[in-house]
PDB file of C-alpha atoms in Angstrom:
ATOM      1  CA  UNK O   1      86.518 -28.915-191.659  1.00 91.00           C
ATOM      2  CA  UNK O   2      83.029 -28.376-190.830  1.00 97.00           C
ATOM      3  CA  UNK O   3      81.691 -26.085-192.925  1.00 98.00           C
ATOM      4  CA  UNK O   4      78.593 -22.878-192.282  1.00 98.00           C
ATOM      5  CA  UNK O   5      75.884 -22.762-194.652  1.00 98.00           C
ATOM      6  CA  UNK O   6      73.038 -21.081-194.944  1.00 98.00           C
ATOM      7  CA  UNK O   7      69.363 -21.794-196.191  1.00 98.00           C
ATOM      8  CA  UNK O   8      68.194 -17.403-196.365  1.00 96.00           C
ATOM      9  CA  UNK O   9      67.639 -14.996-198.332  1.00 95.00           C
ATOM     10  CA  UNK O  10      70.005 -13.674-200.326  1.00 95.00           C
ATOM     11  CA  UNK O  11      69.308  -9.462-201.134  1.00 93.00           C
ATOM     12  CA  UNK O  12      70.754  -6.314-202.252  1.00 95.00           C
ATOM     13  CA  UNK O  13      70.472  -3.582-199.598  1.00 90.00           C
ATOM     14  CA  UNK O  14      70.131  -0.269-200.942  1.00 93.00           C
ATOM     15  CA  UNK O  15      71.133   2.352-198.187  1.00 89.00           C
ATOM     16  CA  UNK O  16      69.903   6.016-198.531  1.00 94.00           C
ATOM     17  CA  UNK O  17      71.895   8.253-195.800  1.00 93.00           C
ATOM     18  CA  UNK O  18      69.169  10.894-194.375  1.00 95.00           C
ATOM     19  CA  UNK O  19      69.256  13.402-191.293  1.00 95.00           C
ATOM     20  CA  UNK O  20      65.701  12.171-190.237  1.00 94.00           C
ATOM     21  CA  UNK O  21      62.782   9.588-191.035  1.00 93.00           C
ATOM     22  CA  UNK O  22      60.098  11.607-191.961  1.00 92.00           C
ATOM     23  CA  UNK O  23      57.086  12.391-190.657  1.00 93.00           C
ATOM     24  CA  UNK O  24      54.157  10.624-192.004  1.00 93.00           C
ATOM     25  CA  UNK O  25      52.543  11.521-195.715  1.00 95.00           C
ATOM     26  CA  UNK O  26      56.340  14.165-194.997  1.00 95.00           C
ATOM     27  CA  UNK O  27      59.824  13.944-197.415  1.00 94.00           C
ATOM     28  CA  UNK O  28      63.286  13.896-196.361  1.00 93.00           C
ATOM     29  CA  UNK O  29      66.269  14.757-199.054  1.00 95.00           C
ATOM     30  CA  UNK O  30      68.851  11.759-199.148  1.00 95.00           C
ATOM     31  CA  UNK O  31      71.676  12.824-198.067  1.00 94.00           C
ATOM     32  CA  UNK O  32      74.115   9.777-200.477  1.00 93.00           C
ATOM     33  CA  UNK O  33      73.232   6.668-201.672  1.00 94.00           C
ATOM     34  CA  UNK O  34      75.592   3.236-201.871  1.00 90.00           C
ATOM     35  CA  UNK O  35      74.083  -0.497-203.503  1.00 92.00           C
ATOM     36  CA  UNK O  36      75.632  -3.482-201.148  1.00 90.00           C
ATOM     37  CA  UNK O  37      75.040  -7.673-201.009  1.00 93.00           C
ATOM     38  CA  UNK O  38      73.024  -7.363-198.347  1.00 89.00           C
ATOM     39  CA  UNK O  39      70.934 -10.590-195.542  1.00 89.00           C
ATOM     40  CA  UNK O  40      72.920 -13.956-195.956  1.00 95.00           C
ATOM     41  CA  UNK O  41      75.588 -12.506-197.869  1.00 96.00           C
ATOM     42  CA  UNK O  42      77.091 -10.391-194.764  1.00 94.00           C
ATOM     43  CA  UNK O  43      77.040 -14.308-192.759  1.00 96.00           C
ATOM     44  CA  UNK O  44      78.077 -15.975-194.634  1.00 97.00           C
ATOM     45  CA  UNK O  45      81.130 -13.385-196.414  1.00 97.00           C
ATOM     46  CA  UNK O  46      82.209 -12.939-192.386  1.00 97.00           C
ATOM     47  CA  UNK O  47      82.597 -16.406-192.274  1.00 98.00           C
ATOM     48  CA  UNK O  48      84.699 -17.421-195.513  1.00 98.00           C
ATOM     49  CA  UNK O  49      86.733 -13.831-194.165  1.00 98.00           C
ATOM     50  CA  UNK O  50      87.697 -15.510-190.884  1.00 98.00           C
ATOM     51  CA  UNK O  51      88.542 -19.359-192.921  1.00 98.00           C
ATOM     52  CA  UNK O  52      85.664 -21.044-193.390  1.00 98.00           C
ATOM     53  CA  UNK O  53      84.040 -22.864-196.448  1.00 98.00           C
ATOM     54  CA  UNK O  54      81.174 -21.109-196.758  1.00 98.00           C
ATOM     55  CA  UNK O  55      78.291 -21.585-198.824  1.00 98.00           C
ATOM     56  CA  UNK O  56      74.560 -19.694-199.709  1.00 98.00           C
ATOM     57  CA  UNK O  57      71.670 -22.303-200.923  1.00 97.00           C
ATOM     58  CA  UNK O  58      69.100 -20.047-201.366  1.00 94.00           C
ATOM     59  CA  UNK O  59      67.581 -18.849-205.012  1.00 95.00           C
ATOM     60  CA  UNK O  60      69.176 -15.946-206.439  1.00 95.00           C
ATOM     61  CA  UNK O  61      67.639 -14.145-209.555  1.00 96.00           C
ATOM     62  CA  UNK O  62      68.815 -13.678-213.159  1.00 94.00           C
ATOM     63  CA  UNK O  63      69.260  -9.441-212.838  1.00 94.00           C
ATOM     64  CA  UNK O  64      71.089  -6.993-211.680  1.00 96.00           C
ATOM     65  CA  UNK O  65      70.857  -7.487-208.396  1.00 96.00           C
ATOM     66  CA  UNK O  66      71.079 -11.620-208.519  1.00 96.00           C
ATOM     67  CA  UNK O  67      74.391 -10.472-210.286  1.00 96.00           C
ATOM     68  CA  UNK O  68      75.595  -8.001-207.400  1.00 95.00           C
ATOM     69  CA  UNK O  69      75.120 -11.595-205.335  1.00 96.00           C
ATOM     70  CA  UNK O  70      77.593 -13.283-207.022  1.00 97.00           C
ATOM     71  CA  UNK O  71      80.271 -10.822-207.765  1.00 96.00           C
ATOM     72  CA  UNK O  72      80.126 -10.041-203.713  1.00 95.00           C
ATOM     73  CA  UNK O  73      80.103 -14.342-203.190  1.00 97.00           C
ATOM     74  CA  UNK O  74      82.213 -14.624-206.088  1.00 97.00           C
ATOM     75  CA  UNK O  75      84.579 -12.199-205.242  1.00 96.00           C
ATOM     76  CA  UNK O  76      85.076 -13.711-200.790  1.00 96.00           C
ATOM     77  CA  UNK O  77      84.607 -17.834-202.648  1.00 97.00           C
ATOM     78  CA  UNK O  78      81.781 -17.934-201.448  1.00 98.00           C
ATOM     79  CA  UNK O  79      80.132 -21.113-202.578  1.00 97.00           C
ATOM     80  CA  UNK O  80      76.299 -20.691-203.987  1.00 97.00           C
ATOM     81  CA  UNK O  81      74.195 -24.480-204.419  1.00 97.00           C
ATOM     82  CA  UNK O  82      71.885 -23.102-206.687  1.00 95.00           C
ATOM     83  CA  UNK O  83      71.213 -22.464-209.702  1.00 94.00           C
ATOM     84  CA  UNK O  84      70.058 -18.805-210.850  1.00 94.00           C
ATOM     85  CA  UNK O  85      66.353 -18.328-211.144  1.00 95.00           C
ATOM     86  CA  UNK O  86      65.874 -17.061-214.575  1.00 93.00           C
ATOM     87  CA  UNK O  87      62.424 -15.894-214.678  1.00 91.00           C
ATOM     88  CA  UNK O  88      63.287 -13.040-211.677  1.00 95.00           C
ATOM     89  CA  UNK O  89      65.713 -10.918-210.105  1.00 97.00           C
ATOM     90  CA  UNK O  90      66.128 -11.218-207.092  1.00 97.00           C
ATOM     91  CA  UNK O  91      64.838  -8.553-204.500  1.00 96.00           C
ATOM     92  CA  UNK O  92      65.799  -5.336-202.407  1.00 95.00           C
ATOM     93  CA  UNK O  93      65.725  -3.800-199.579  1.00 92.00           C
ATOM     94  CA  UNK O  94      65.912   0.165-198.785  1.00 94.00           C
ATOM     95  CA  UNK O  95      67.849   1.237-195.678  1.00 89.00           C
ATOM     96  CA  UNK O  96      67.392   4.704-194.433  1.00 92.00           C
ATOM     97  CA  UNK O  97      69.895   5.378-191.936  1.00 88.00           C
ATOM     98  CA  UNK O  98      70.680   7.631-190.171  1.00 90.00           C
ATOM     99  CA  UNK O  99      72.821   9.386-188.308  1.00 89.00           C
ATOM    100  CA  UNK O 100      72.582   7.664-184.185  1.00 85.00           C
ATOM    101  CA  UNK O 101      73.191   4.674-186.950  1.00 77.00           C
ATOM    102  CA  UNK O 102      69.500   3.055-186.448  1.00 82.00           C
ATOM    103  CA  UNK O 103      67.958   1.588-189.315  1.00 81.00           C
ATOM    104  CA  UNK O 104      65.199   1.169-191.629  1.00 90.00           C
ATOM    105  CA  UNK O 105      64.083  -1.251-193.306  1.00 87.00           C
ATOM    106  CA  UNK O 106      61.550  -1.204-196.790  1.00 92.00           C
ATOM    107  CA  UNK O 107      62.092  -4.329-198.767  1.00 91.00           C
ATOM    108  CA  UNK O 108      60.711  -5.743-201.849  1.00 94.00           C
ATOM    109  CA  UNK O 109      60.575  -9.696-202.857  1.00 93.00           C
ATOM    110  CA  UNK O 110      62.041 -11.436-205.819  1.00 96.00           C
ATOM    111  CA  UNK O 111      63.524 -14.671-206.840  1.00 96.00           C
ATOM    112  CA  UNK O 112      65.203 -15.630-203.146  1.00 96.00           C
ATOM    113  CA  UNK O 113      61.744 -16.353-202.108  1.00 94.00           C
ATOM    114  CA  UNK O 114      61.240 -19.082-204.860  1.00 96.00           C
ATOM    115  CA  UNK O 115      62.578 -22.032-203.403  1.00 96.00           C
ATOM    116  CA  UNK O 116      61.734 -25.552-202.509  1.00 97.00           C
ATOM    117  CA  UNK O 117      62.673 -28.108-200.156  1.00 97.00           C
ATOM    118  CA  UNK O 118      64.514 -29.670-202.934  1.00 97.00           C
ATOM    119  CA  UNK O 119      65.861 -26.526-203.766  1.00 97.00           C
ATOM    120  CA  UNK O 120      67.423 -26.852-200.811  1.00 98.00           C
ATOM    121  CA  UNK O 121      68.738 -29.999-200.515  1.00 97.00           C
ATOM    122  CA  UNK O 122      71.031 -29.023-202.848  1.00 98.00           C
ATOM    123  CA  UNK O 123      72.810 -28.178-199.856  1.00 98.00           C
ATOM    124  CA  UNK O 124      73.682 -31.275-198.326  1.00 97.00           C
ATOM    125  CA  UNK O 125      74.219 -30.604-194.671  1.00 98.00           C
ATOM    126  CA  UNK O 126      76.244 -33.282-193.613  1.00 98.00           C
ATOM    127  CA  UNK O 127      77.280 -33.668-189.712  1.00 98.00           C
ATOM    128  CA  UNK O 128      79.737 -31.445-188.245  1.00 97.00           C
ATOM    129  CA  UNK O 129      78.062 -28.327-190.663  1.00 98.00           C
ATOM    130  CA  UNK O 130      76.780 -25.216-189.449  1.00 98.00           C
ATOM    131  CA  UNK O 131      73.765 -24.726-190.884  1.00 98.00           C
ATOM    132  CA  UNK O 132      71.654 -21.442-190.542  1.00 98.00           C
ATOM    133  CA  UNK O 133      68.052 -20.578-190.229  1.00 97.00           C
ATOM    134  CA  UNK O 134      66.582 -17.169-190.960  1.00 97.00           C
ATOM    135  CA  UNK O 135      63.266 -16.388-188.501  1.00 97.00           C
ATOM    136  CA  UNK O 136      62.634 -13.902-191.527  1.00 94.00           C
ATOM    137  CA  UNK O 137      62.495 -17.473-194.156  1.00 96.00           C
ATOM    138  CA  UNK O 138      59.710 -18.334-191.709  1.00 97.00           C
ATOM    139  CA  UNK O 139      57.112 -15.793-194.107  1.00 95.00           C
ATOM    140  CA  UNK O 140      55.042 -17.825-196.784  1.00 93.00           C
ATOM    141  CA  UNK O 141      55.491 -18.212-199.703  1.00 93.00           C
ATOM    142  CA  UNK O 142      58.883 -20.054-198.035  1.00 96.00           C
ATOM    143  CA  UNK O 143      58.052 -21.398-194.632  1.00 97.00           C
ATOM    144  CA  UNK O 144      57.044 -24.913-195.513  1.00 97.00           C
ATOM    145  CA  UNK O 145      60.338 -25.571-197.902  1.00 97.00           C
ATOM    146  CA  UNK O 146      61.839 -23.854-194.752  1.00 98.00           C
ATOM    147  CA  UNK O 147      60.456 -26.663-192.921  1.00 98.00           C
ATOM    148  CA  UNK O 148      60.302 -29.986-194.329  1.00 98.00           C
ATOM    149  CA  UNK O 149      64.118 -28.946-195.372  1.00 98.00           C
ATOM    150  CA  UNK O 150      64.610 -28.481-191.854  1.00 97.00           C
ATOM    151  CA  UNK O 151      63.140 -31.496-190.675  1.00 95.00           C
ATOM    152  CA  UNK O 152      64.637 -34.028-193.127  1.00 96.00           C
ATOM    153  CA  UNK O 153      68.253 -32.630-191.924  1.00 97.00           C
ATOM    154  CA  UNK O 154      70.452 -35.372-190.338  1.00 96.00           C
ATOM    155  CA  UNK O 155      71.916 -36.028-186.872  1.00 96.00           C
ATOM    156  CA  UNK O 156      74.842 -34.724-185.726  1.00 97.00           C
ATOM    157  CA  UNK O 157      74.852 -31.163-188.335  1.00 98.00           C
ATOM    158  CA  UNK O 158      74.635 -27.884-185.363  1.00 98.00           C
ATOM    159  CA  UNK O 159      70.905 -26.243-186.852  1.00 98.00           C
ATOM    160  CA  UNK O 160      71.810 -22.452-186.129  1.00 98.00           C
ATOM    161  CA  UNK O 161      68.641 -20.430-185.738  1.00 98.00           C
ATOM    162  CA  UNK O 162      68.615 -15.888-185.824  1.00 98.00           C
ATOM    163  CA  UNK O 163      65.604 -15.605-185.337  1.00 97.00           C
ATOM    164  CA  UNK O 164      64.954 -12.110-186.262  1.00 94.00           C
ATOM    165  CA  UNK O 165      62.570  -9.543-184.900  1.00 93.00           C
ATOM    166  CA  UNK O 166      59.630 -11.828-186.362  1.00 94.00           C
ATOM    167  CA  UNK O 167      60.304 -15.309-184.752  1.00 98.00           C
ATOM    168  CA  UNK O 168      57.903 -14.246-181.889  1.00 97.00           C
ATOM    169  CA  UNK O 169      54.718 -13.452-183.870  1.00 97.00           C
ATOM    170  CA  UNK O 170      55.203 -16.909-185.354  1.00 98.00           C
ATOM    171  CA  UNK O 171      52.308 -19.385-183.997  1.00 97.00           C
ATOM    172  CA  UNK O 172      53.246 -21.606-181.922  1.00 97.00           C
ATOM    173  CA  UNK O 173      53.620 -24.241-183.755  1.00 97.00           C
ATOM    174  CA  UNK O 174      55.639 -22.677-186.350  1.00 98.00           C
ATOM    175  CA  UNK O 175      58.614 -21.931-184.016  1.00 98.00           C
ATOM    176  CA  UNK O 176      58.380 -25.573-181.686  1.00 97.00           C
ATOM    177  CA  UNK O 177      59.005 -27.092-185.273  1.00 97.00           C
ATOM    178  CA  UNK O 178      62.200 -24.630-185.970  1.00 98.00           C
ATOM    179  CA  UNK O 179      62.974 -25.221-181.639  1.00 98.00           C
ATOM    180  CA  UNK O 180      62.711 -29.246-182.745  1.00 97.00           C
ATOM    181  CA  UNK O 181      65.948 -29.084-184.418  1.00 97.00           C
ATOM    182  CA  UNK O 182      67.495 -26.303-183.237  1.00 98.00           C
ATOM    183  CA  UNK O 183      71.297 -26.840-181.456  1.00 98.00           C
ATOM    184  CA  UNK O 184      72.045 -23.074-181.124  1.00 98.00           C
ATOM    185  CA  UNK O 185      70.776 -19.838-181.058  1.00 98.00           C
ATOM    186  CA  UNK O 186      72.365 -16.580-181.704  1.00 98.00           C
ATOM    187  CA  UNK O 187      69.747 -12.978-181.261  1.00 97.00           C
ATOM    188  CA  UNK O 188      69.314  -9.908-179.838  1.00 96.00           C
ATOM    189  CA  UNK O 189      68.868  -8.674-176.827  1.00 96.00           C
ATOM    190  CA  UNK O 190      65.291  -7.529-177.678  1.00 96.00           C
ATOM    191  CA  UNK O 191      64.395 -11.128-179.551  1.00 98.00           C
ATOM    192  CA  UNK O 192      65.695 -13.148-176.855  1.00 98.00           C
ATOM    193  CA  UNK O 193      63.348 -11.481-174.488  1.00 97.00           C
ATOM    194  CA  UNK O 194      60.185 -11.602-178.099  1.00 97.00           C
ATOM    195  CA  UNK O 195      60.457 -14.627-176.944  1.00 97.00           C
ATOM    196  CA  UNK O 196      60.591 -15.210-173.961  1.00 97.00           C
ATOM    197  CA  UNK O 197      58.832 -12.330-172.528  1.00 97.00           C
ATOM    198  CA  UNK O 198      61.295 -11.856-169.688  1.00 97.00           C
ATOM    199  CA  UNK O 199      62.596  -8.184-169.150  1.00 95.00           C
ATOM    200  CA  UNK O 200      65.871  -9.519-167.633  1.00 95.00           C
ATOM    201  CA  UNK O 201      68.205 -10.096-169.916  1.00 94.00           C
ATOM    202  CA  UNK O 202      69.699 -12.372-167.871  1.00 93.00           C
ATOM    203  CA  UNK O 203      66.750 -14.431-167.097  1.00 95.00           C
ATOM    204  CA  UNK O 204      67.025 -14.763-171.492  1.00 96.00           C
ATOM    205  CA  UNK O 205      69.389 -17.385-171.822  1.00 95.00           C
ATOM    206  CA  UNK O 206      68.669 -20.172-169.384  1.00 95.00           C
ATOM    207  CA  UNK O 207      64.721 -19.630-170.846  1.00 96.00           C
ATOM    208  CA  UNK O 208      65.951 -20.367-173.943  1.00 97.00           C
ATOM    209  CA  UNK O 209      68.019 -23.161-173.429  1.00 95.00           C
ATOM    210  CA  UNK O 210      64.511 -24.315-171.568  1.00 94.00           C
ATOM    211  CA  UNK O 211      62.221 -24.386-174.434  1.00 95.00           C
ATOM    212  CA  UNK O 212      64.707 -25.793-177.006  1.00 96.00           C
ATOM    213  CA  UNK O 213      66.878 -28.562-174.662  1.00 93.00           C
ATOM    214  CA  UNK O 214      69.309 -29.292-172.540  1.00 90.00           C
ATOM    215  CA  UNK O 215      71.715 -29.921-175.489  1.00 92.00           C
ATOM    216  CA  UNK O 216      71.215 -26.138-177.217  1.00 96.00           C
ATOM    217  CA  UNK O 217      73.487 -23.466-177.011  1.00 98.00           C
ATOM    218  CA  UNK O 218      72.335 -19.854-176.751  1.00 98.00           C
ATOM    219  CA  UNK O 219      74.409 -15.961-177.898  1.00 98.00           C
ATOM    220  CA  UNK O 220      72.442 -13.418-176.850  1.00 98.00           C
ATOM    221  CA  UNK O 221      74.137 -10.205-178.461  1.00 97.00           C
ATOM    222  CA  UNK O 222      73.363  -6.931-176.355  1.00 94.00           C
ATOM    223  CA  UNK O 223      75.686  -4.129-178.371  1.00 89.00           C
ATOM    224  CA  UNK O 224      78.201  -2.792-177.044  1.00 88.00           C
ATOM    225  CA  UNK O 225      78.301  -4.406-173.575  1.00 92.00           C
ATOM    226  CA  UNK O 226      78.806  -7.638-175.327  1.00 94.00           C
ATOM    227  CA  UNK O 227      77.640 -10.872-175.477  1.00 96.00           C
ATOM    228  CA  UNK O 228      76.116 -13.506-172.932  1.00 96.00           C
ATOM    229  CA  UNK O 229      76.986 -17.338-173.784  1.00 98.00           C
ATOM    230  CA  UNK O 230      75.288 -19.572-172.375  1.00 97.00           C
ATOM    231  CA  UNK O 231      76.114 -24.608-171.948  1.00 94.00           C
ATOM    232  CA  UNK O 232      75.915 -26.936-170.038  1.00 89.00           C
ATOM    233  CA  UNK O 233      73.363 -25.249-167.330  1.00 87.00           C
ATOM    234  CA  UNK O 234      75.825 -22.493-167.090  1.00 90.00           C
ATOM    235  CA  UNK O 235      75.985 -18.728-168.884  1.00 93.00           C
ATOM    236  CA  UNK O 236      79.790 -16.534-169.643  1.00 96.00           C
ATOM    237  CA  UNK O 237      79.652 -13.001-170.625  1.00 96.00           C
ATOM    238  CA  UNK O 238      81.554 -12.189-172.999  1.00 97.00           C
ATOM    239  CA  UNK O 239      82.727  -8.330-173.705  1.00 95.00           C
ATOM    240  CA  UNK O 240      82.468  -5.982-176.910  1.00 93.00           C
ATOM    241  CA  UNK O 241      85.385  -3.668-177.414  1.00 94.00           C
ATOM    242  CA  UNK O 242      84.401   0.140-177.188  1.00 89.00           C
ATOM    243  CA  UNK O 243      84.167   1.780-180.600  1.00 92.00           C
ATOM    244  CA  UNK O 244      82.812   4.411-182.067  1.00 89.00           C
ATOM    245  CA  UNK O 245      79.474   2.694-184.849  1.00 85.00           C
ATOM    246  CA  UNK O 246      78.931   4.816-188.796  1.00 83.00           C
ATOM    247  CA  UNK O 247      76.402   2.029-189.230  1.00 77.00           C
ATOM    248  CA  UNK O 248      75.439  -0.934-187.806  1.00 78.00           C
ATOM    249  CA  UNK O 249      73.576  -2.619-190.642  1.00 74.00           C
ATOM    250  CA  UNK O 250      75.038  -6.542-190.647  1.00 83.00           C
ATOM    251  CA  UNK O 251      76.323  -5.999-187.510  1.00 90.00           C
ATOM    252  CA  UNK O 252      73.893  -8.550-186.259  1.00 93.00           C
ATOM    253  CA  UNK O 253      75.571 -10.818-189.331  1.00 94.00           C
ATOM    254  CA  UNK O 254      78.571 -10.259-188.530  1.00 95.00           C
ATOM    255  CA  UNK O 255      79.562 -11.381-185.695  1.00 96.00           C
ATOM    256  CA  UNK O 256      76.723 -14.715-186.758  1.00 97.00           C
ATOM    257  CA  UNK O 257      79.544 -15.606-189.392  1.00 98.00           C
ATOM    258  CA  UNK O 258      82.648 -15.058-187.500  1.00 98.00           C
ATOM    259  CA  UNK O 259      80.562 -17.201-184.770  1.00 98.00           C
ATOM    260  CA  UNK O 260      80.196 -19.809-186.824  1.00 98.00           C
ATOM    261  CA  UNK O 261      83.245 -20.066-188.153  1.00 98.00           C
ATOM    262  CA  UNK O 262      85.277 -20.040-185.662  1.00 98.00           C
ATOM    263  CA  UNK O 263      83.718 -23.066-184.523  1.00 98.00           C
ATOM    264  CA  UNK O 264      84.146 -24.333-187.452  1.00 98.00           C
ATOM    265  CA  UNK O 265      87.437 -23.763-187.314  1.00 98.00           C
ATOM    266  CA  UNK O 266      88.652 -26.043-184.210  1.00 97.00           C
ATOM    267  CA  UNK O 267      87.102 -22.642-181.533  1.00 98.00           C
ATOM    268  CA  UNK O 268      85.294 -23.595-178.126  1.00 97.00           C
ATOM    269  CA  UNK O 269      81.890 -20.725-177.946  1.00 97.00           C
ATOM    270  CA  UNK O 270      83.659 -18.069-176.040  1.00 97.00           C
ATOM    271  CA  UNK O 271      86.285 -18.730-177.932  1.00 97.00           C
ATOM    272  CA  UNK O 272      84.770 -18.340-180.467  1.00 98.00           C
ATOM    273  CA  UNK O 273      82.078 -15.589-179.696  1.00 98.00           C
ATOM    274  CA  UNK O 274      84.738 -13.103-178.547  1.00 98.00           C
ATOM    275  CA  UNK O 275      86.609 -12.810-181.489  1.00 98.00           C
ATOM    276  CA  UNK O 276      82.617 -12.434-183.180  1.00 98.00           C
ATOM    277  CA  UNK O 277      82.107  -9.589-180.647  1.00 97.00           C
ATOM    278  CA  UNK O 278      85.848  -7.627-182.309  1.00 97.00           C
ATOM    279  CA  UNK O 279      84.386  -8.476-185.848  1.00 96.00           C
ATOM    280  CA  UNK O 280      81.226  -6.469-184.750  1.00 95.00           C
ATOM    281  CA  UNK O 281      83.027  -3.821-182.656  1.00 95.00           C
ATOM    282  CA  UNK O 282      85.478  -3.447-186.750  1.00 95.00           C
ATOM    283  CA  UNK O 283      81.962  -4.008-188.979  1.00 93.00           C
ATOM    284  CA  UNK O 284      80.352  -0.655-187.109  1.00 91.00           C
ATOM    285  CA  UNK O 285      83.394   1.630-187.779  1.00 91.00           C
ATOM    286  CA  UNK O 286      82.413   1.250-191.664  1.00 88.00           C
ATOM    287  CA  UNK O 287      79.847   1.551-193.762  1.00 79.00           C
ATOM    288  CA  UNK O 288      77.393  -0.637-195.980  1.00 69.00           C
ATOM    289  CA  UNK O 289      77.156  -4.876-194.015  1.00 66.00           C
ATOM    290  CA  UNK O 290      79.893  -6.110-195.912  1.00 72.00           C
ATOM    291  CA  UNK O 291      82.311  -4.903-194.121  1.00 83.00           C
ATOM    292  CA  UNK O 292      83.428  -7.583-192.043  1.00 91.00           C
ATOM    293  CA  UNK O 293      86.483  -7.757-191.136  1.00 96.00           C
ATOM    294  CA  UNK O 294      89.335 -10.667-192.315  1.00 96.00           C
ATOM    295  CA  UNK O 295      90.723 -13.279-190.230  1.00 96.00           C
ATOM    296  CA  UNK O 296      94.342 -10.615-189.759  1.00 96.00           C
ATOM    297  CA  UNK O 297      92.548  -7.890-189.050  1.00 97.00           C
ATOM    298  CA  UNK O 298      90.785  -9.191-186.049  1.00 97.00           C
ATOM    299  CA  UNK O 299      94.276 -11.226-185.164  1.00 97.00           C
ATOM    300  CA  UNK O 300      95.522  -7.064-185.068  1.00 96.00           C
ATOM    301  CA  UNK O 301      91.934  -5.516-183.372  1.00 96.00           C
ATOM    302  CA  UNK O 302      92.701  -8.420-180.326  1.00 95.00           C
ATOM    303  CA  UNK O 303      96.642  -7.181-180.283  1.00 92.00           C
TER     304      UNK O 303
END
């Protein structure tokens, strides 16, 4: 069976619930504090709970944050391909969560940025595997190691780009090096608009496919309206499932993890996206980034 592999950073999310963001120089009191393993962990756990074999190839530290990452991955059977970094702990992200479910992030780097092309090759991607990249890995110091590794990946590996907000801001040369190896694009609406420069969301999937190449599969998520799957010259709108969101943290990563796991298990893109929409809908009704449902829970939701 193809595997779901991830190259991106695994971080600890420290989620602070606040009534509203304070003005600059102001103060706000947190209503609660929760610590979770996040970043690439969310995607990989979602894939594993769906039934796929999932492997993390990023770096991880040896302090309390690194321990939390390893515990969270091990709990769902996700394997680590690389060794811990003895000299540093994993970084963390402070997430300010408002009652609207909107999030604001403050990130502190750590051992997760200590990667090389050689360390990423421990993933050993094979044809058929689904290899995830994050636009956030294209900041220094992880940019060149990731690009060097990416250009060594064998043909036949599905290279899945989750661009994040930064991808459209990177130099054109960097974008082209990544897109030259990308076979699957999966993003939210704002990220699709940012790279294409188009305001009409319905026009972005075809524009992205032209930019990447005719071989590409493009998935664009649009929150509570679902997502569009575009490949073989046509787009299909996959509707979402109405729910009341309490925390959108990790919803996109959950969608990606379930989408890729379903593909690894043999589903077509449209069927995979339907189940990914359902999983994301369940996830936003739960607090924390490790809110992905199991396969049985998605079955029950769809039933």
